[in-house]
Amino acid sequence: DQQVKQNSPSLSVQEGRISILNCDYTNSMFDYFLWYKKYPAEGPTFLISISSIKDKNEDGRFTVFLNKSAKHLSLHIVPSQPGDSAVYFCAASASGSNYKLTFGKGTLLTVNP
Amino acid sequence: GAGVSQTPSNKVTEKGKYVELRCDPISGHTALYWYRQSLGQGPEFLIYFQGTGAADDSGLPNDRFFAVRPEGSVSTLKIQRTERGDSAVYLCASSLAGLGTEAFFGQGTRLTVV
């Protein structure tokens, strides 16, 4: 049972346009959400996060939106750049076990020049 | 280097053999985590150390898997009687305190069991 779901295995966008990556979760105990970026043969690197007390967090070109009632979050990248091409993982943690991350399967983003 | 270091980068072993995977965390990080990423999946939690002790090993798939961190720094993940289904990338991460949300990941060890 996937508690964190990324239903789009891949996404292709044009350079300069917006990339929107989506993530759904089922566990209502999750209260902190993160996005990681992963290049081939490298470990995941932290990108941006959001606490459940917020509905938006912005950092430069990256914005994460959280809709708690829908148990849905999304990552917006504007404008998209070719260097953003990577696998993006959505992850979540629960306050009772905040040492443990539950990851989605990832979405491969390709930004075309 | 200043990051989490994992060795070897790649390991090919025969079914039934024993393997050890090593993780050098960031200096001063008391918390250490192991995750496993199978093909087409996201990383899955295996075990969490706080200092020398395993605070949560509930993610270890069975008793063929064992991990140690005897001095509270370097950790070794040990897999006995390897099976082809153990093939995956094994990721290690560390953090200052036990907040997985502030963990830094290593590059992983790709284990292939043939």
PDB file of N, CA and C in Angstrom, chain A residues 96-101, chain B residues 29-35 45-60 67-69 75 77 93-100 103:
ATOM      1  N   GLY A  96       5.039  11.611  14.958  1.00  0.00           N
ATOM      2  CA  GLY A  96       5.404  10.567  15.900  1.00  0.00           C
ATOM      3  C   GLY A  96       6.648   9.793  15.502  1.00  0.00           C
ATOM      4  N   SER A  97       7.048   9.924  14.260  1.00  0.00           N
ATOM      5  CA  SER A  97       8.233   9.204  13.762  1.00  0.00           C
ATOM      6  C   SER A  97       8.926  10.070  12.727  1.00  0.00           C
ATOM      7  N   ASN A  98       9.344  11.252  13.173  1.00  0.00           N
ATOM      8  CA  ASN A  98       9.886  12.214  12.208  1.00  0.00           C
ATOM      9  C   ASN A  98      11.293  11.898  11.751  1.00  0.00           C
ATOM     10  N   TYR A  99      11.826  10.754  12.186  1.00  0.00           N
ATOM     11  CA  TYR A  99      13.117  10.322  11.661  1.00  0.00           C
ATOM     12  C   TYR A  99      12.941   9.553  10.356  1.00  0.00           C
ATOM     13  N   LYS A 100      11.722   9.150  10.056  1.00  0.00           N
ATOM     14  CA  LYS A 100      11.466   8.249   8.944  1.00  0.00           C
ATOM     15  C   LYS A 100      10.737   8.983   7.828  1.00  0.00           C
ATOM     16  N   LEU A 101      11.254   8.834   6.609  1.00  0.00           N
ATOM     17  CA  LEU A 101      10.615   9.409   5.435  1.00  0.00           C
ATOM     18  C   LEU A 101       9.946   8.312   4.627  1.00  0.00           C
TER      19      LEU A 101
ATOM     20  N   HIS B  29      27.301  14.108  12.888  1.00  0.00           N
ATOM     21  CA  HIS B  29      25.895  13.707  12.783  1.00  0.00           C
ATOM     22  C   HIS B  29      25.650  12.474  13.649  1.00  0.00           C
ATOM     23  N   THR B  30      24.715  12.617  14.583  1.00  0.00           N
ATOM     24  CA  THR B  30      24.442  11.504  15.488  1.00  0.00           C
ATOM     25  C   THR B  30      23.420  10.528  14.917  1.00  0.00           C
ATOM     26  N   ALA B  31      22.594  10.991  14.006  1.00  0.00           N
ATOM     27  CA  ALA B  31      21.557  10.127  13.438  1.00  0.00           C
ATOM     28  C   ALA B  31      21.996   9.604  12.073  1.00  0.00           C
ATOM     29  N   LEU B  32      21.708   8.329  11.844  1.00  0.00           N
ATOM     30  CA  LEU B  32      22.079   7.691  10.577  1.00  0.00           C
ATOM     31  C   LEU B  32      20.940   6.793  10.137  1.00  0.00           C
ATOM     32  N   TYR B  33      20.689   6.802   8.842  1.00  0.00           N
ATOM     33  CA  TYR B  33      19.562   6.063   8.280  1.00  0.00           C
ATOM     34  C   TYR B  33      20.036   5.230   7.097  1.00  0.00           C
ATOM     35  N   TRP B  34      19.408   4.075   6.909  1.00  0.00           N
ATOM     36  CA  TRP B  34      19.578   3.287   5.693  1.00  0.00           C
ATOM     37  C   TRP B  34      18.232   3.186   4.989  1.00  0.00           C
ATOM     38  N   TYR B  35      18.278   3.359   3.665  1.00  0.00           N
ATOM     39  CA  TYR B  35      17.114   3.190   2.809  1.00  0.00           C
ATOM     40  C   TYR B  35      17.506   2.250   1.661  1.00  0.00           C
ATOM     41  N   PHE B  45      12.502   3.008   3.761  1.00  0.00           N
ATOM     42  CA  PHE B  45      13.206   3.036   5.037  1.00  0.00           C
ATOM     43  C   PHE B  45      13.578   1.632   5.501  1.00  0.00           C
ATOM     44  N   LEU B  46      14.812   1.485   5.956  1.00  0.00           N
ATOM     45  CA  LEU B  46      15.267   0.208   6.517  1.00  0.00           C
ATOM     46  C   LEU B  46      15.498   0.317   8.021  1.00  0.00           C
ATOM     47  N   ILE B  47      16.358   1.260   8.416  1.00  0.00           N
ATOM     48  CA  ILE B  47      16.780   1.309   9.818  1.00  0.00           C
ATOM     49  C   ILE B  47      17.274   2.704  10.167  1.00  0.00           C
ATOM     50  N   TYR B  48      17.106   3.069  11.446  1.00  0.00           N
ATOM     51  CA  TYR B  48      17.524   4.372  11.958  1.00  0.00           C
ATOM     52  C   TYR B  48      18.370   4.164  13.204  1.00  0.00           C
ATOM     53  N   PHE B  49      19.556   4.782  13.205  1.00  0.00           N
ATOM     54  CA  PHE B  49      20.443   4.760  14.375  1.00  0.00           C
ATOM     55  C   PHE B  49      20.472   6.133  15.017  1.00  0.00           C
ATOM     56  N   GLN B  50      20.403   6.140  16.330  1.00  0.00           N
ATOM     57  CA  GLN B  50      20.693   7.351  17.093  1.00  0.00           C
ATOM     58  C   GLN B  50      21.915   6.998  17.936  1.00  0.00           C
ATOM     59  N   GLY B  51      23.072   7.564  17.574  1.00  0.00           N
ATOM     60  CA  GLY B  51      24.312   7.140  18.224  1.00  0.00           C
ATOM     61  C   GLY B  51      24.661   5.725  17.796  1.00  0.00           C
ATOM     62  N   THR B  52      24.943   4.888  18.765  1.00  0.00           N
ATOM     63  CA  THR B  52      25.357   3.518  18.464  1.00  0.00           C
ATOM     64  C   THR B  52      24.191   2.551  18.357  1.00  0.00           C
ATOM     65  N   GLY B  53      23.037   2.944  18.854  1.00  0.00           N
ATOM     66  CA  GLY B  53      21.917   2.020  18.916  1.00  0.00           C
ATOM     67  C   GLY B  53      20.918   2.173  17.789  1.00  0.00           C
ATOM     68  N   ALA B  54      20.354   1.039  17.391  1.00  0.00           N
ATOM     69  CA  ALA B  54      19.301   1.069  16.380  1.00  0.00           C
ATOM     70  C   ALA B  54      17.990   1.440  17.058  1.00  0.00           C
ATOM     71  N   ALA B  55      17.512   2.660  16.782  1.00  0.00           N
ATOM     72  CA  ALA B  55      16.283   3.126  17.419  1.00  0.00           C
ATOM     73  C   ALA B  55      15.044   2.543  16.748  1.00  0.00           C
ATOM     74  N   ASP B  56      15.171   2.214  15.472  1.00  0.00           N
ATOM     75  CA  ASP B  56      14.043   1.637  14.739  1.00  0.00           C
ATOM     76  C   ASP B  56      14.591   0.816  13.599  1.00  0.00           C
ATOM     77  N   ASP B  57      14.420  -0.503  13.663  1.00  0.00           N
ATOM     78  CA  ASP B  57      14.880  -1.375  12.584  1.00  0.00           C
ATOM     79  C   ASP B  57      13.704  -2.061  11.905  1.00  0.00           C
ATOM     80  N   SER B  58      12.540  -1.453  12.020  1.00  0.00           N
ATOM     81  CA  SER B  58      11.315  -2.089  11.529  1.00  0.00           C
ATOM     82  C   SER B  58      11.273  -2.245  10.017  1.00  0.00           C
ATOM     83  N   GLY B  59      12.135  -1.523   9.296  1.00  0.00           N
ATOM     84  CA  GLY B  59      12.130  -1.611   7.842  1.00  0.00           C
ATOM     85  C   GLY B  59      13.012  -2.714   7.282  1.00  0.00           C
ATOM     86  N   LEU B  60      13.817  -3.344   8.111  1.00  0.00           N
ATOM     87  CA  LEU B  60      14.646  -4.441   7.617  1.00  0.00           C
ATOM     88  C   LEU B  60      13.735  -5.570   7.148  1.00  0.00           C
ATOM     89  N   ALA B  67      22.386  -4.378  10.588  1.00  0.00           N
ATOM     90  CA  ALA B  67      23.225  -3.184  10.480  1.00  0.00           C
ATOM     91  C   ALA B  67      23.811  -2.863  11.839  1.00  0.00           C
ATOM     92  N   VAL B  68      25.019  -2.320  11.820  1.00  0.00           N
ATOM     93  CA  VAL B  68      25.708  -1.950  13.061  1.00  0.00           C
ATOM     94  C   VAL B  68      26.300  -0.561  12.916  1.00  0.00           C
ATOM     95  N   ARG B  69      26.546   0.034  14.067  1.00  0.00           N
ATOM     96  CA  ARG B  69      27.204   1.346  14.128  1.00  0.00           C
ATOM     97  C   ARG B  69      27.944   1.407  15.476  1.00  0.00           C
ATOM     98  N   SER B  75      28.737   3.188   9.741  1.00  0.00           N
ATOM     99  CA  SER B  75      27.764   2.107   9.849  1.00  0.00           C
ATOM    100  C   SER B  75      27.999   1.105   8.733  1.00  0.00           C
ATOM    101  N   LEU B  77      25.974  -2.073   6.739  1.00  0.00           N
ATOM    102  CA  LEU B  77      24.770  -2.866   6.483  1.00  0.00           C
ATOM    103  C   LEU B  77      25.245  -4.227   5.984  1.00  0.00           C
ATOM    104  N   ALA B  93      21.927   7.899   4.849  1.00  0.00           N
ATOM    105  CA  ALA B  93      21.751   9.326   5.109  1.00  0.00           C
ATOM    106  C   ALA B  93      22.123   9.606   6.557  1.00  0.00           C
ATOM    107  N   SER B  94      22.464  10.856   6.836  1.00  0.00           N
ATOM    108  CA  SER B  94      22.758  11.226   8.223  1.00  0.00           C
ATOM    109  C   SER B  94      22.204  12.617   8.512  1.00  0.00           C
ATOM    110  N   SER B  95      21.981  12.888   9.806  1.00  0.00           N
ATOM    111  CA  SER B  95      21.500  14.204  10.216  1.00  0.00           C
ATOM    112  C   SER B  95      22.043  14.511  11.610  1.00  0.00           C
ATOM    113  N   LEU B  96      22.004  15.794  11.975  1.00  0.00           N
ATOM    114  CA  LEU B  96      22.524  16.220  13.277  1.00  0.00           C
ATOM    115  C   LEU B  96      21.721  15.594  14.412  1.00  0.00           C
ATOM    116  N   ALA B  97      20.431  15.667  14.306  1.00  0.00           N
ATOM    117  CA  ALA B  97      19.556  15.078  15.306  1.00  0.00           C
ATOM    118  C   ALA B  97      18.672  14.076  14.594  1.00  0.00           C
ATOM    119  N   GLY B  98      17.731  13.516  15.290  1.00  0.00           N
ATOM    120  CA  GLY B  98      16.913  12.477  14.689  1.00  0.00           C
ATOM    121  C   GLY B  98      15.766  12.991  13.852  1.00  0.00           C
ATOM    122  N   LEU B  99      16.088  13.957  13.006  1.00  0.00           N
ATOM    123  CA  LEU B  99      15.056  14.475  12.116  1.00  0.00           C
ATOM    124  C   LEU B  99      15.367  14.005  10.706  1.00  0.00           C
ATOM    125  N   GLY B 100      14.624  13.030  10.247  1.00  0.00           N
ATOM    126  CA  GLY B 100      14.857  12.528   8.901  1.00  0.00           C
ATOM    127  C   GLY B 100      14.634  13.578   7.852  1.00  0.00           C
ATOM    128  N   ALA B 103      17.963  15.196   6.774  1.00  0.00           N
ATOM    129  CA  ALA B 103      19.032  14.267   6.457  1.00  0.00           C
ATOM    130  C   ALA B 103      19.665  14.558   5.113  1.00  0.00           C
TER     131      ALA B 103
END
